N, C-alpha and C. Protein backbone atom coordinates (compact mmCIF):
# COMPACT_ATOMS: atom_id res chain seq x y z
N UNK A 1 -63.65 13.69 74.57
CA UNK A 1 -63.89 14.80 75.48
C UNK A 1 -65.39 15.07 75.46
N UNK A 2 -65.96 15.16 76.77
CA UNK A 2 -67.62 15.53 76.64
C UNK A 2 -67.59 16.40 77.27
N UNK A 3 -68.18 17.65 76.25
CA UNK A 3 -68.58 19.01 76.90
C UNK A 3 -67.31 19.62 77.95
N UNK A 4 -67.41 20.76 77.17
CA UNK A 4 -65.96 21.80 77.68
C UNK A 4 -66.81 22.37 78.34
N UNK A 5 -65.81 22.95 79.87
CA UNK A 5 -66.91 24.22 80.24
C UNK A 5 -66.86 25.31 79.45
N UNK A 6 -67.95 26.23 80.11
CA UNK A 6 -68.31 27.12 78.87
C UNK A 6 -67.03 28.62 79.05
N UNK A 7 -66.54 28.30 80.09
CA UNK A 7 -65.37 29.61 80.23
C UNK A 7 -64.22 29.22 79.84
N UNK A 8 -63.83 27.89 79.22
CA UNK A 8 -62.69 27.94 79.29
C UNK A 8 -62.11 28.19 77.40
N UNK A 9 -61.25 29.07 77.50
CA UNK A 9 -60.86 29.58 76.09
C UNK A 9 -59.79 28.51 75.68
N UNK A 10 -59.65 28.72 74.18
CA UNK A 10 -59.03 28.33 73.16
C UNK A 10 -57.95 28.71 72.69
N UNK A 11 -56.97 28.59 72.52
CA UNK A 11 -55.48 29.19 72.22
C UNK A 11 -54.96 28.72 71.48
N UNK A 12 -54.77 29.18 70.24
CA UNK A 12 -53.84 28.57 69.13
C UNK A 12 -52.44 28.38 69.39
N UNK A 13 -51.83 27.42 68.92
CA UNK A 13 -50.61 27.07 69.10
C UNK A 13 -49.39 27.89 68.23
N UNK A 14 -49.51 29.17 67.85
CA UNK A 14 -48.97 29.68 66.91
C UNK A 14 -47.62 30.16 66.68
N UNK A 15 -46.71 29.50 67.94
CA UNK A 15 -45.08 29.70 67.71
C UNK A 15 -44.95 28.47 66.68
N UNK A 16 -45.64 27.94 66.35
CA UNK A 16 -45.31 26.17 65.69
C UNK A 16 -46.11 26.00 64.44
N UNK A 17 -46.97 27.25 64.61
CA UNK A 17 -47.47 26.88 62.97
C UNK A 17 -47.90 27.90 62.18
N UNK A 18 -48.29 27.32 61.28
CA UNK A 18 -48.14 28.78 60.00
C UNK A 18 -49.71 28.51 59.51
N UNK A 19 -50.86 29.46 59.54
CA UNK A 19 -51.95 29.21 58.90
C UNK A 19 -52.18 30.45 57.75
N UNK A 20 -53.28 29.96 56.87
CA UNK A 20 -54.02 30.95 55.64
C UNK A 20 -55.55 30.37 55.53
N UNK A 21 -56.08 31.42 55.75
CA UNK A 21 -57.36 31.65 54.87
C UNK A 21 -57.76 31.38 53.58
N UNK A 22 -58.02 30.86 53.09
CA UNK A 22 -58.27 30.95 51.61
C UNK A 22 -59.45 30.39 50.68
N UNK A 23 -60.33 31.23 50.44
CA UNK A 23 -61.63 30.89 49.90
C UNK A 23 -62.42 30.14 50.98
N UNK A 24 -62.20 30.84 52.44
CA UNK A 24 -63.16 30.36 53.73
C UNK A 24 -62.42 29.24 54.50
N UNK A 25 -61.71 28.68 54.00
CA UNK A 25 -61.03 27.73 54.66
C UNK A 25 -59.81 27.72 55.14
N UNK A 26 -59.71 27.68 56.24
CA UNK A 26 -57.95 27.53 56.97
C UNK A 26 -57.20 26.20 56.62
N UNK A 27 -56.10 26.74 56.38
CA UNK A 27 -54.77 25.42 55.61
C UNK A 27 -53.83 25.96 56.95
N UNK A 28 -53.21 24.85 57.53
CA UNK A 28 -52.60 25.54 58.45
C UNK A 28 -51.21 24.03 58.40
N UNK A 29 -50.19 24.69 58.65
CA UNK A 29 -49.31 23.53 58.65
C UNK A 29 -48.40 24.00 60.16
N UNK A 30 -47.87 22.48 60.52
CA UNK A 30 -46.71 22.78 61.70
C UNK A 30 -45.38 22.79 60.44
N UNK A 31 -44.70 23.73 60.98
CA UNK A 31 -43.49 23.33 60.29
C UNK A 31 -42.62 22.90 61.30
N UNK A 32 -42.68 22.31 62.33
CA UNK A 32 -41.91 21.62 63.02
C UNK A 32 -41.90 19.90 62.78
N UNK A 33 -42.91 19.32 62.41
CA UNK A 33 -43.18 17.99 61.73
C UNK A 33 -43.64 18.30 60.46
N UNK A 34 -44.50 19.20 59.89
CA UNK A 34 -44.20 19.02 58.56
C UNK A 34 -46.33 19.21 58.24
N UNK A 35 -46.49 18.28 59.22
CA UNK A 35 -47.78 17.85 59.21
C UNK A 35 -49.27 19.42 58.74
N UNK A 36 -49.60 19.03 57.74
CA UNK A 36 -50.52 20.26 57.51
C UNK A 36 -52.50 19.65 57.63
N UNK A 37 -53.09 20.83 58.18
CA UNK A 37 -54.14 20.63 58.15
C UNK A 37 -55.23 21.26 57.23
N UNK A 38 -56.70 20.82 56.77
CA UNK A 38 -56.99 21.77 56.32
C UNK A 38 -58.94 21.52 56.93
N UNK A 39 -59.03 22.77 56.92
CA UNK A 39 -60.52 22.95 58.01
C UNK A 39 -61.36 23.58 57.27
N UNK A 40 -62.96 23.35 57.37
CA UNK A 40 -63.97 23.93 56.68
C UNK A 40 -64.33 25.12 57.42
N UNK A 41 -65.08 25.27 57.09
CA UNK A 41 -66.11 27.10 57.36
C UNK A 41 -65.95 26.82 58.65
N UNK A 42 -67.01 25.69 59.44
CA UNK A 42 -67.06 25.90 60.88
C UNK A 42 -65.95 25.46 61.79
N UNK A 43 -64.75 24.73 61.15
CA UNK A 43 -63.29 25.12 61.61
C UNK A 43 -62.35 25.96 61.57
N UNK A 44 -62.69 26.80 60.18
CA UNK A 44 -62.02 28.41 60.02
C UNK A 44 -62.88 29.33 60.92
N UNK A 45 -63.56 29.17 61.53
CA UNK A 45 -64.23 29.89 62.66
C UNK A 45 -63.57 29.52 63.90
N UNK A 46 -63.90 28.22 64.23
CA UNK A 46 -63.13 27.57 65.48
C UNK A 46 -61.93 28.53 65.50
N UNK A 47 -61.28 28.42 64.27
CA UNK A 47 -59.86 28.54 64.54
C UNK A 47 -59.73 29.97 64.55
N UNK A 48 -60.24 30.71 63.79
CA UNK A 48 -59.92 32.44 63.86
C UNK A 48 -60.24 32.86 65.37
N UNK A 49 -61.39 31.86 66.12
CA UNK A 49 -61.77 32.64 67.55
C UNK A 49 -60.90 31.78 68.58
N UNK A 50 -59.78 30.83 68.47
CA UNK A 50 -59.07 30.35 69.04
C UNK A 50 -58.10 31.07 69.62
N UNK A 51 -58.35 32.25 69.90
CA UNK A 51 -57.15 33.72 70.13
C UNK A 51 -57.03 33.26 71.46
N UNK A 52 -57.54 32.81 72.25
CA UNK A 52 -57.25 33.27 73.83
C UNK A 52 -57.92 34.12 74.40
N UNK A 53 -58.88 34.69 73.92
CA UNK A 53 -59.67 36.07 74.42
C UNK A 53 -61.60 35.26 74.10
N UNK A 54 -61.68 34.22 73.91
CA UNK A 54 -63.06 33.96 73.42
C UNK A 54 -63.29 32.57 73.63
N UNK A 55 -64.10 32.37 75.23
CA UNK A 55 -64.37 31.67 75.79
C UNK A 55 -65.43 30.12 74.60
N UNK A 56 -65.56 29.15 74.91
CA UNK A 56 -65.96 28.03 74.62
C UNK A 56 -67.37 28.33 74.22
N UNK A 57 -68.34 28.89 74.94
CA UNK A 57 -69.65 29.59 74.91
C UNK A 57 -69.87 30.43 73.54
N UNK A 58 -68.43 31.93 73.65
CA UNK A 58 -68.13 32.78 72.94
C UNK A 58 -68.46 31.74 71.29
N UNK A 59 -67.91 30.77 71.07
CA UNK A 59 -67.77 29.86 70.05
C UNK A 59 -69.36 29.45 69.73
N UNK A 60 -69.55 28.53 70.99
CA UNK A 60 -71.20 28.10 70.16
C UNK A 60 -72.10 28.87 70.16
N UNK A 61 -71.90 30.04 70.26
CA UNK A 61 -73.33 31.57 69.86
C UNK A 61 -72.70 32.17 68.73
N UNK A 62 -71.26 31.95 68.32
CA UNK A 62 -71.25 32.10 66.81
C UNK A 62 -71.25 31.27 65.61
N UNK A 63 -71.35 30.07 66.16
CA UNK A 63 -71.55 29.20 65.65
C UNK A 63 -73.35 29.35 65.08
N UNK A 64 -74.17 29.29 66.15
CA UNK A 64 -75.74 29.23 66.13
C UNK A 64 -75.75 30.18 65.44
N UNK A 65 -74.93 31.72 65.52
CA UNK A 65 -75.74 32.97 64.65
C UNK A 65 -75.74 32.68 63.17
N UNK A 66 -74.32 32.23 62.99
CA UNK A 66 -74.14 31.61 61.31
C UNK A 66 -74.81 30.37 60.58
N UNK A 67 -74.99 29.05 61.82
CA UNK A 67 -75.76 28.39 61.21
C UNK A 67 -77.26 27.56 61.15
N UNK A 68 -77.58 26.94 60.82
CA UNK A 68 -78.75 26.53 60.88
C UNK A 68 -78.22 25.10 61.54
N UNK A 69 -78.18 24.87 63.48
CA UNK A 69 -77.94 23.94 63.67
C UNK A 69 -78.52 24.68 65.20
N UNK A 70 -78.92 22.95 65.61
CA UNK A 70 -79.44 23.12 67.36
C UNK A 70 -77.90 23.41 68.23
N UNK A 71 -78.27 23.65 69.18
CA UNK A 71 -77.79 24.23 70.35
C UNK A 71 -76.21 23.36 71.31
N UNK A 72 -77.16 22.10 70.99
CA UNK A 72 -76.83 20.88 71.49
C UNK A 72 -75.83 19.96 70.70
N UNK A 73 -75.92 20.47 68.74
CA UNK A 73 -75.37 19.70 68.57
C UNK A 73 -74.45 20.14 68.03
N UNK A 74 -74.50 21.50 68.18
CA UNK A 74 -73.37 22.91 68.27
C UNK A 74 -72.39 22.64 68.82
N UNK A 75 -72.70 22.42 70.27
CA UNK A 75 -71.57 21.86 71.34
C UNK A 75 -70.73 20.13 71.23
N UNK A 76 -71.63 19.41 71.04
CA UNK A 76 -71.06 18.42 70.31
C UNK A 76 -70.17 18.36 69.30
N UNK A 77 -70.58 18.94 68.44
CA UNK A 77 -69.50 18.84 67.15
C UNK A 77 -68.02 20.03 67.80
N UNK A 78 -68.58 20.93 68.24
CA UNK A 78 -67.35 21.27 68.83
C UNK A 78 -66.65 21.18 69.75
N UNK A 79 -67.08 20.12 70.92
CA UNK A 79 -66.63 19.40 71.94
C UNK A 79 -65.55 18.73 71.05
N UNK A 80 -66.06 18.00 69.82
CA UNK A 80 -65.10 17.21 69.20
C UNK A 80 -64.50 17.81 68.80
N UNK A 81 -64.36 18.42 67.72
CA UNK A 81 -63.57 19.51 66.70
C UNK A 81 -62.32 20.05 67.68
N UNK A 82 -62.45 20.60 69.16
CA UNK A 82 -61.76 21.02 69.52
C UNK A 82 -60.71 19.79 70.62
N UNK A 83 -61.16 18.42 71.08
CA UNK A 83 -60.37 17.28 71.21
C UNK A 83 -59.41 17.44 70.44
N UNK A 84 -59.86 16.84 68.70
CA UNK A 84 -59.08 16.10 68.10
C UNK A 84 -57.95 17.63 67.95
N UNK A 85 -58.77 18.80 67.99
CA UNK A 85 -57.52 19.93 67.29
C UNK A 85 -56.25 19.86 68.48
N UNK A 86 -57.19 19.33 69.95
CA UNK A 86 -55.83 19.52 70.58
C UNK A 86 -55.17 18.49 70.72
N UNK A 87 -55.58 17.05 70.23
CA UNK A 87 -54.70 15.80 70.11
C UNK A 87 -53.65 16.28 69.31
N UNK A 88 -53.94 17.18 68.31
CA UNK A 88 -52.73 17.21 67.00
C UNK A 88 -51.89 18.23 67.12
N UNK A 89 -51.97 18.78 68.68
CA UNK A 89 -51.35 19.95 69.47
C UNK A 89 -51.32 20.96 68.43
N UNK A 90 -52.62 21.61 67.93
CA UNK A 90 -52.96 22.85 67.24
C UNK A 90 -53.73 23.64 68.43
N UNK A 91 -54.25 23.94 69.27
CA UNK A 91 -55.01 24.18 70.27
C UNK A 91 -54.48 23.70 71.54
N UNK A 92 -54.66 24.48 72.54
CA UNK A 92 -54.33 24.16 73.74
C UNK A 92 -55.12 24.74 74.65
N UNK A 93 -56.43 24.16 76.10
CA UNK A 93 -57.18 25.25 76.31
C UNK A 93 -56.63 25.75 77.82
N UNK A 94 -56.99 26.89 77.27
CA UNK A 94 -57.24 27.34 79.42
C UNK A 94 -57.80 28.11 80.23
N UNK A 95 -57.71 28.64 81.14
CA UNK A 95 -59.28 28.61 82.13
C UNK A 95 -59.44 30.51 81.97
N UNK A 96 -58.84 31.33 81.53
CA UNK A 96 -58.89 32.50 81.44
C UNK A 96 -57.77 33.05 80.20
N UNK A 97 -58.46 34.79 79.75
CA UNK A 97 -57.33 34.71 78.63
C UNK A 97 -56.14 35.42 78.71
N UNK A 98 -55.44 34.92 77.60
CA UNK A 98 -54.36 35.61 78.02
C UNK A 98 -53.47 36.32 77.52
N UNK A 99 -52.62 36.90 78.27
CA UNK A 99 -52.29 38.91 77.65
C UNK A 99 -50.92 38.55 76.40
N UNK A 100 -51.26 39.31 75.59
CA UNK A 100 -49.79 38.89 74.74
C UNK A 100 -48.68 39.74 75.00
């Protein structure tokens, strides 16, 4: 995937899986296959702002405030980060957010 637009939000898949926090890092498992993941700092971010309410953009300006990384390669790594999360159907995106 190259470059998301910048409006389109992030939505966790959360009828299907079970996540925790713990010492900065998200452990998150499907219990429908079994299959568990586990994500660093700038994926326990990804994933806490994956609500549906916090556009693609929303992501790489909190990304930049927390770290010491360019702009460019902000979006890159999370162009990817957020592919592979939705190959493993943890994430799903779409074009506005939405009401629970």
């Amino acid at each position: 995937m190259t470059g998301l637009n910048d409006e389109l939000t992030i939505h966790r898949r959360e009828e299907r899986l079970i996540a925790r926090v713990i010492d900065g890092e998200a452990i998150i498992v499907d219990f429908k296959t079994g299959d568990h993941y586990s994500l660093n700092q700038i994926g326990t971010l990804v994933w806490e702002m994956a609500d549906g309410q916090h556009s693609f953009q929303d992501i790489v300006a909190s990304i930049l405030e927390r770290y010491d990384i360019s702009e460019a390669q902000a979006r890159a790594d999370l162009s990817k980060l957020v592919s592979d999360m939705e190959n493993e159907n943890l994430v799903v995106l779409g074009e506005a957010p939405i009401s629970s």
